[in-house]
């Protein structure tokens, strides 16, 4: 009764996607365990931006396959009532002359080479799309018209509901306390509600992935890093028609998007505050930080000089040394598959990652090669470092 073909630890947007894809691929008896609730981890804190713009080409492929799912979410999960909350407003990214321009140019080339529609705009064209911003200093402006943002919590619950309809058992409020293994082979998990047996376990534990190190002795190079998100009410609305905007010229590499159809959601795209232990509770937001980000916003969006702070919250990234995830099987522990270290950009990859992790767990060929994402890269030095340097744009 407590025996399953696959157990998934974690029901964030990644674990829920894995569970759905396992069921779709005919995995048999699948169990998902989460210590809290579906989507209640860092997924609930996501800014939700979707783009295929990456300087790491492997990520472009995963983002592209994921984008097809976001566009047809209800149909894909087979549930007419499901929605990912997609707003297809486009993604604008601009750089002045300086250190980021080569990365931007090569990322746009990479996207084009993969058949993705991207345009290079002049300042007047960019202003027509985002009239509340100024582009007088931009030396290169890229625009991805298909991109936008969606709702990570809705997506997680949509995947979870579809998985349940396909027979997956999801139990909330259960903590996995130990991975059980014998002679280098997974046999199940021990939890706050007893033991569950399975020859295959998929860990999608995000900032809590250090558990794997404790349970197996295999290193999990991931840190919990807290970031702050602000919602600003400006004198002019940031509407749903206006594109997401990435400002490579700002000190904080800001990203902005519409929030609720009138406000601006804004956050810095650089390293955040490393926490001593994984914790996704709300953290302190200093007035100095609000002022610092507010000044950067006002520099780019002049009328936001008089904007008010409508809301603010913190969220935690699971950051690896190269700001890219670890995906796939772990050496020395047969039956264990992991997906962690999304470093602030995992939502846009979640459908594609869920599918490849499910394929890997079932011993099927994966849609994209997982070798570049292997844990081994931190030993061999073949890192997946993006050309933008530290930060979730990757
Ligand atoms: C502020 C912020 C902004 C972001 N913006 C974007 C964005 O614009 N675009 C984008 O693509 N990505 C973005 N991201 C990243 C994206 O949201 C995450 O990569 C993604 O949601 C992570 O999903 P997950 O399933 O890996 O993790 P989580 O949602 O954290 O799920 C992990 C789950 O595992 C469970 N768990 C862990 N350990 C155990 C255990 N021992 N037993 C039982 N359960 C356990 C937890 O309870 C949790 O529910 C952002 C993230 C943050 C924080």
Coordinates of C-alpha atoms and ligand atoms in Angstrom, one line a residue:
X1 CA 0.0 0.0 0.0
X2 CA 2.9 2.3 0.7
X3 CA 4.8 1.2 -2.3
X4 CA 5.1 3.6 -5.3
X5 CA 6.9 3.5 -8.7
X6 CA 8.1 7.1 -8.3
X7 CA 8.1 9.5 -5.3
X8 CA 8.5 13.2 -5.9
X9 CA 9.7 15.4 -3.0
X10 CA 8.3 18.9 -3.2
X11 CA 5.1 20.3 -4.9
X12 CA 6.4 23.6 -6.2
X13 CA 5.9 24.5 -9.8
X14 CA 8.8 22.1 -10.7
X15 CA 7.6 19.1 -8.6
X16 CA 4.0 19.6 -9.8
X17 CA 5.2 19.7 -13.4
X18 CA 7.3 16.5 -12.9
X19 CA 4.3 14.8 -11.3
X20 CA 2.0 15.7 -14.2
X21 CA 4.6 14.5 -16.8
X22 CA 5.3 11.3 -14.9
X23 CA 1.6 10.5 -15.1
X24 CA 1.4 11.5 -18.8
X25 CA 4.3 9.2 -19.5
X26 CA 2.6 6.3 -17.8
X27 CA 4.8 6.1 -14.7
X28 CA 2.4 3.9 -12.7
X29 CA 1.9 4.7 -9.0
X30 CA 3.3 8.2 -8.3
X31 CA 3.4 9.9 -4.9
X32 CA 4.2 13.6 -4.3
X33 CA 5.0 14.7 -0.8
X34 CA 5.2 18.3 0.4
X35 CA 5.9 19.6 3.9
X36 CA 3.5 22.6 3.3
X37 CA 1.1 22.9 0.4
X38 CA 1.2 22.8 -3.4
X39 CA 2.9 26.0 -4.6
X40 CA 3.4 27.4 -1.1
X41 CA 7.2 27.4 -1.3
X42 CA 9.3 29.9 -3.3
X43 CA 6.9 29.4 -6.3
X44 CA 4.3 31.7 -4.5
X45 CA 7.0 34.5 -4.5
X46 CA 7.8 34.4 -8.2
X47 CA 7.6 37.5 -10.5
X48 CA 6.4 35.1 -13.2
X49 CA 8.4 36.5 -16.2
X50 CA 8.6 34.3 -19.3
X51 CA 11.1 34.8 -22.0
X52 CA 13.4 32.7 -24.1
X53 CA 16.1 35.3 -23.9
X54 CA 19.2 33.7 -22.3
X55 CA 22.9 33.9 -23.0
X56 CA 23.2 30.2 -22.1
X57 CA 21.9 28.5 -25.2
X58 CA 20.8 25.3 -23.4
X59 CA 18.3 27.4 -21.4
X60 CA 16.9 28.8 -24.6
X61 CA 15.8 25.4 -25.7
X62 CA 14.1 24.5 -22.4
X63 CA 12.5 28.0 -22.3
X64 CA 11.2 27.5 -25.9
X65 CA 9.6 24.2 -25.2
X66 CA 8.1 25.5 -22.0
X67 CA 6.7 28.6 -23.8
X68 CA 4.6 26.3 -26.1
X69 CA 3.0 24.9 -22.9
X70 CA 2.3 28.3 -21.4
X71 CA 0.6 29.4 -24.6
X72 CA -1.7 26.4 -24.6
X73 CA -1.8 25.5 -20.9
X74 CA -5.4 24.3 -20.5
X75 CA -5.2 22.1 -23.6
X76 CA -1.8 20.8 -22.6
X77 CA -2.9 19.7 -19.1
X78 CA -6.2 18.5 -20.5
X79 CA -8.3 20.7 -18.2
X80 CA -10.4 23.4 -19.8
X81 CA -10.6 25.3 -16.5
X82 CA -6.8 25.4 -16.0
X83 CA -5.0 28.7 -16.6
X84 CA -1.4 29.8 -16.2
X85 CA -2.5 33.4 -16.1
X86 CA -0.5 34.3 -19.2
X87 CA -0.2 37.9 -20.2
X88 CA 1.5 38.0 -23.6
X89 CA 2.9 41.6 -23.6
X90 CA 6.4 41.0 -25.0
X91 CA 9.9 41.3 -23.4
X92 CA 12.0 44.4 -24.0
X93 CA 15.7 44.4 -23.1
X94 CA 18.0 47.4 -23.5
X95 CA 21.7 48.1 -23.0
X96 CA 23.7 51.3 -23.3
X97 CA 27.2 51.1 -24.7
X98 CA 29.2 49.2 -22.1
X99 CA 29.9 45.8 -20.5
X100 CA 26.5 44.1 -21.2
X101 CA 26.1 44.9 -24.9
X102 CA 28.1 42.0 -26.3
X103 CA 26.1 39.6 -24.2
X104 CA 22.9 41.1 -25.4
X105 CA 23.9 40.9 -29.0
X106 CA 25.0 37.3 -28.9
X107 CA 21.9 36.3 -26.9
X108 CA 19.7 37.8 -29.6
X109 CA 21.7 36.0 -32.3
X110 CA 21.3 32.8 -30.4
X111 CA 17.6 33.2 -30.2
X112 CA 17.4 34.0 -34.0
X113 CA 19.5 30.9 -34.8
X114 CA 16.8 28.8 -33.0
X115 CA 14.0 30.4 -35.1
X116 CA 12.7 32.6 -32.3
X117 CA 11.2 35.9 -33.4
X118 CA 13.2 38.8 -31.9
X119 CA 13.5 42.3 -33.2
X120 CA 16.1 45.0 -32.7
X121 CA 14.3 48.3 -32.1
X122 CA 15.3 51.9 -32.2
X123 CA 14.5 54.3 -29.3
X124 CA 11.3 55.6 -31.0
X125 CA 10.0 52.0 -31.6
X126 CA 10.7 51.1 -28.0
X127 CA 9.1 54.3 -26.7
X128 CA 5.9 53.4 -28.7
X129 CA 5.7 50.1 -26.8
X130 CA 6.7 51.5 -23.4
X131 CA 5.9 55.2 -23.4
X132 CA 6.5 55.6 -19.7
X133 CA 10.3 54.8 -20.1
X134 CA 13.1 56.7 -21.7
X135 CA 15.5 55.0 -24.2
X136 CA 17.8 58.0 -25.1
X137 CA 20.9 56.1 -23.8
X138 CA 20.1 52.7 -25.4
X139 CA 22.7 51.4 -27.8
X140 CA 20.9 48.1 -28.4
X141 CA 17.3 47.2 -27.8
X142 CA 16.0 43.7 -28.2
X143 CA 12.3 42.8 -28.3
X144 CA 10.8 39.4 -28.0
X145 CA 7.1 39.9 -29.0
X146 CA 5.9 36.4 -27.9
X147 CA 7.1 36.7 -24.3
X148 CA 5.4 38.1 -21.2
X149 CA 4.6 36.8 -17.8
X150 CA 2.3 34.4 -16.1
X151 CA 1.3 33.2 -12.6
X152 CA 3.6 30.6 -11.1
X153 CA 1.2 29.6 -8.3
X154 CA -1.7 29.1 -10.8
X155 CA 0.7 27.0 -13.0
X156 CA 1.8 24.8 -10.1
X157 CA -1.8 24.2 -8.9
X158 CA -2.9 23.6 -12.5
X159 CA -0.2 21.0 -13.0
X160 CA -1.0 19.4 -9.6
X161 CA -4.7 19.2 -10.3
X162 CA -4.1 17.7 -13.7
X163 CA -1.7 15.2 -12.1
X164 CA -4.3 14.2 -9.5
X165 CA -6.8 13.7 -12.3
X166 CA -4.4 11.3 -13.9
X167 CA -4.1 9.3 -10.7
X168 CA -1.1 10.9 -8.9
X169 CA -1.4 10.9 -5.1
X170 CA -0.3 14.3 -3.6
X171 CA 0.0 14.5 0.2
X172 CA 0.5 17.9 1.7
X173 CA 1.8 18.5 5.2
X174 CA 4.2 15.7 5.1
X175 CA 7.9 16.2 5.7
X176 CA 10.5 13.9 4.1
X177 CA 13.0 13.3 6.9
X178 CA 15.3 10.8 5.3
X179 CA 16.1 9.3 1.9
X180 CA 16.3 5.5 2.3
X181 CA 19.0 3.7 0.4
X182 CA 20.8 0.4 0.4
X183 CA 24.1 -0.3 -1.3
X184 CA 24.0 2.9 -3.4
X185 CA 20.4 2.4 -4.5
X186 CA 17.3 4.3 -3.4
X187 CA 14.6 2.3 -1.6
X188 CA 12.2 5.0 -0.5
X189 CA 11.7 7.8 2.0
X190 CA 11.1 8.2 5.7
X191 CA 8.6 10.9 6.6
X192 CA 6.7 12.6 9.4
X193 CA 3.9 10.1 8.4
X194 CA 6.0 7.0 8.1
X195 CA 7.8 5.2 5.4
X196 CA 7.0 5.1 1.7
X197 CA 8.9 2.7 -0.6
X198 CA 10.0 3.4 -4.1
X199 CA 13.0 2.5 -6.3
X200 CA 12.9 6.1 -7.8
X201 CA 12.8 9.4 -6.0
X202 CA 12.8 12.8 -7.7
X203 CA 13.9 15.7 -5.4
X204 CA 12.6 19.1 -6.4
X205 CA 13.2 20.8 -3.1
X206 CA 14.6 24.1 -4.2
X207 CA 16.4 26.0 -1.3
X208 CA 15.9 22.9 0.8
X209 CA 18.0 20.7 -1.6
X210 CA 20.8 20.7 1.0
X211 CA 18.8 17.8 2.6
X212 CA 20.2 15.6 -0.2
X213 CA 23.7 16.3 1.1
X214 CA 22.6 15.4 4.6
X215 CA 20.9 12.2 3.4
X216 CA 23.5 10.9 1.0
X217 CA 26.7 12.7 1.5
X218 CA 26.6 14.0 -2.1
X219 CA 27.3 17.7 -2.3
X220 CA 24.4 20.0 -3.1
X221 CA 26.0 23.3 -4.1
X222 CA 23.0 25.6 -3.5
X223 CA 22.5 28.7 -1.4
X224 CA 19.3 30.4 -0.3
X225 CA 19.4 34.0 -1.4
X226 CA 16.7 36.5 -0.5
X227 CA 15.5 39.1 -3.0
X228 CA 13.1 42.0 -2.6
X229 CA 10.2 42.9 -5.0
X230 CA 8.4 46.2 -5.0
X231 CA 5.0 47.2 -6.4
X232 CA 5.0 50.9 -7.3
X233 CA 2.0 53.1 -8.1
X234 CA 3.1 55.8 -10.6
X235 CA 1.2 58.7 -12.0
X236 CA 1.0 56.9 -15.3
X237 CA -0.2 53.3 -15.4
X238 CA 2.0 50.4 -16.4
X239 CA -0.6 48.5 -18.3
X240 CA -0.8 44.9 -19.4
X241 CA -0.2 46.0 -22.9
X242 CA 3.2 47.3 -22.0
X243 CA 6.1 44.8 -22.3
X244 CA 8.2 43.4 -19.5
X245 CA 11.4 45.6 -19.4
X246 CA 14.9 44.5 -18.5
X247 CA 17.2 47.5 -17.9
X248 CA 20.8 46.3 -18.4
X249 CA 22.0 49.9 -17.9
X250 CA 20.8 50.3 -14.3
X251 CA 23.2 49.4 -11.4
X252 CA 20.7 46.8 -10.2
X253 CA 20.0 45.4 -13.6
X254 CA 16.3 46.0 -12.9
X255 CA 13.4 44.1 -14.3
X256 CA 9.9 45.6 -14.4
X257 CA 6.5 44.5 -15.5
X258 CA 2.9 45.5 -15.1
X259 CA 1.3 44.5 -11.8
X260 CA -2.5 44.3 -11.7
X261 CA -2.7 46.2 -14.9
X262 CA -1.8 49.6 -13.4
X263 CA 1.2 49.3 -11.0
X264 CA 4.8 48.4 -11.7
X265 CA 6.4 45.3 -10.3
X266 CA 10.1 45.9 -10.0
X267 CA 13.1 44.0 -8.6
X268 CA 16.9 44.0 -9.0
X269 CA 18.4 41.3 -11.2
X270 CA 21.7 41.0 -9.3
X271 CA 22.9 38.9 -6.3
X272 CA 20.7 39.2 -3.2
X273 CA 21.2 38.5 0.5
X274 CA 22.5 35.0 1.2
X275 CA 20.7 33.4 4.1
X276 CA 22.6 31.1 6.6
X277 CA 19.8 28.5 6.3
X278 CA 16.9 27.9 3.9
X279 CA 13.9 29.9 4.9
X280 CA 11.2 31.5 2.7
X281 CA 9.5 33.5 5.4
X282 CA 9.2 37.2 4.7
X283 CA 12.3 39.2 5.5
X284 CA 13.0 42.8 6.4
X285 CA 12.9 45.4 3.7
X286 CA 14.9 48.5 4.5
X287 CA 13.9 52.0 3.6
X288 CA 17.4 52.4 2.1
X289 CA 16.7 49.6 -0.3
X290 CA 13.3 51.1 -1.3
X291 CA 15.0 54.5 -1.9
X292 CA 17.8 52.9 -3.9
X293 CA 15.5 51.0 -6.2
X294 CA 13.1 53.9 -6.4
X295 CA 15.9 56.2 -7.7
X296 CA 16.9 53.7 -10.3
X297 CA 13.3 53.4 -11.5
X298 CA 12.9 57.2 -11.6
X299 CA 16.0 57.5 -13.7
X300 CA 14.5 55.2 -16.3
X301 CA 10.8 56.1 -15.8
X302 CA 10.9 59.9 -15.2
X303 CA 7.3 60.2 -14.0
X304 CA 7.9 57.5 -11.3
X305 CA 9.9 60.2 -9.5
X306 CA 6.6 60.8 -7.6
X307 CA 5.6 57.1 -7.4
X308 CA 4.3 55.6 -4.2
X309 CA 5.1 52.2 -2.7
X310 CA 2.0 50.1 -3.0
X311 CA 3.4 46.8 -1.7
X312 CA 6.6 45.0 -1.1
X313 CA 7.6 41.4 -0.4
X314 CA 10.7 39.1 -0.3
X315 CA 11.3 35.9 -2.1
X316 CA 14.2 33.4 -2.0
X317 CA 16.2 32.0 -4.9
X318 CA 18.0 28.6 -4.9
X319 CA 21.3 29.8 -6.2
X320 CA 24.1 27.6 -7.6
X321 CA 27.7 28.8 -8.3
X322 CA 26.9 29.4 -12.0
X323 CA 23.3 30.5 -11.6
X324 CA 21.9 27.5 -13.5
X325 CA 20.1 24.4 -12.2
X326 CA 21.3 20.9 -11.5
X327 CA 19.2 18.5 -13.4
X328 CA 19.3 14.7 -13.7
X329 CA 20.6 11.6 -11.9
X330 CA 23.2 11.9 -9.2
X331 CA 26.4 9.8 -9.4
X332 CA 26.7 7.1 -6.7
X333 CA 23.0 7.0 -5.9
X334 CA 20.9 4.9 -8.3
X335 CA 17.3 5.9 -8.5
X336 CA 17.8 9.5 -7.3
X337 CA 16.9 12.3 -9.8
X338 CA 17.2 16.0 -8.8
X339 CA 16.1 19.3 -10.1
X340 CA 17.2 22.3 -8.0
X341 CA 19.3 25.5 -8.2
X342 CA 17.0 27.4 -10.5
X343 CA 18.7 30.7 -9.4
X344 CA 15.6 32.9 -9.9
X345 CA 14.7 31.8 -13.4
X346 CA 13.0 28.4 -12.9
X347 CA 9.4 29.3 -13.6
X348 CA 9.9 29.9 -17.3
X349 CA 11.6 26.5 -17.6
X350 CA 9.1 24.6 -15.4
X351 CA 7.1 22.8 -18.1
X352 CA 10.2 21.7 -20.0
X353 CA 12.1 20.8 -16.9
X354 CA 9.2 18.8 -15.5
X355 CA 9.1 16.7 -18.7
X356 CA 12.8 16.0 -18.9
X357 CA 13.0 15.1 -15.2
X358 CA 10.1 12.7 -15.7
X359 CA 11.8 11.2 -18.7
X360 CA 15.0 10.8 -16.8
X361 CA 13.3 9.2 -13.9
X362 CA 11.7 6.7 -16.2
X363 CA 14.9 5.9 -18.0
X364 CA 13.5 7.4 -21.3
X365 CA 15.5 9.6 -23.7
X366 CA 15.3 13.2 -22.6
X367 CA 14.0 16.0 -25.0
X368 CA 17.2 17.9 -24.4
X369 CA 20.6 16.5 -23.2
X370 CA 21.0 16.8 -19.4
X371 CA 24.8 16.5 -19.5
X372 CA 25.4 20.3 -19.4
X373 CA 23.2 20.5 -16.2
X374 CA 24.9 17.6 -14.4
X375 CA 26.2 18.1 -10.9
X376 CA 29.6 16.9 -12.2
X377 CA 30.2 20.3 -13.9
X378 CA 31.1 21.9 -10.5
X379 CA 33.9 19.3 -10.2
X380 CA 35.0 19.4 -13.9
X381 CA 34.8 23.2 -14.2
X382 CA 32.6 23.0 -17.3
X383 CA 30.2 25.6 -15.8
X384 CA 27.1 27.0 -17.4
X385 CA 28.0 30.5 -16.7
X386 CA 26.0 33.1 -18.6
X387 CA 27.5 36.1 -20.4
X388 CA 25.6 38.6 -18.3
X389 CA 27.5 37.5 -15.2
X390 CA 25.9 37.0 -11.8
X391 CA 22.1 37.2 -11.9
X392 CA 18.9 35.5 -13.0
X393 CA 19.0 36.7 -16.6
X394 CA 21.7 34.0 -17.1
Ligands
LIG1 C1 11.3 36.8 -5.9 C2 11.3 35.8 -7.0 C3 11.1 36.2 -8.3 C4 11.2 35.3 -9.3 N1 10.9 35.7 -10.6 C5 11.0 34.8 -11.6 C6 10.6 35.1 -12.9 O1 10.3 36.3 -13.2 N2 10.7 34.2 -13.9 C7 11.1 32.9 -13.6 O2 11.2 32.1 -14.6 N3 11.4 32.5 -12.4 C8 11.3 33.4 -11.4 N4 11.6 33.0 -10.1 C9 12.1 31.6 -9.9 C10 11.0 30.6 -9.8 O3 9.8 31.2 -9.2 C11 11.4 29.4 -9.1 O4 12.6 28.9 -9.8 C12 10.4 28.3 -9.0 O5 9.1 28.8 -8.6 C13 10.9 27.2 -8.1 O6 10.0 26.2 -8.0 P1 10.4 24.9 -7.2 O7 9.3 23.9 -7.4 O8 11.8 24.5 -7.5 O9 10.5 25.4 -5.7 P2 9.5 25.6 -4.5 O10 8.2 26.3 -5.0 O11 10.2 26.3 -3.4 O12 9.0 24.2 -4.1 C14 9.8 23.3 -3.3 C15 8.9 22.6 -2.4 O13 9.6 21.5 -1.8 C16 9.0 21.3 -0.5 N5 10.0 20.6 0.3 C17 11.4 20.9 0.5 N6 12.0 20.0 1.3 C18 11.0 19.1 1.7 C19 11.0 18.0 2.5 N7 12.1 17.6 3.1 N8 9.8 17.3 2.7 C20 8.7 17.7 2.1 N9 8.7 18.8 1.3 C21 9.8 19.5 1.1 C22 8.7 22.7 0.0 O14 7.8 22.7 1.0 C23 8.3 23.4 -1.3 O15 6.9 23.5 -1.4 C24 11.5 33.9 -9.0 C25 11.8 33.5 -7.7 C26 11.6 34.5 -6.7 C27 11.8 34.0 -5.3

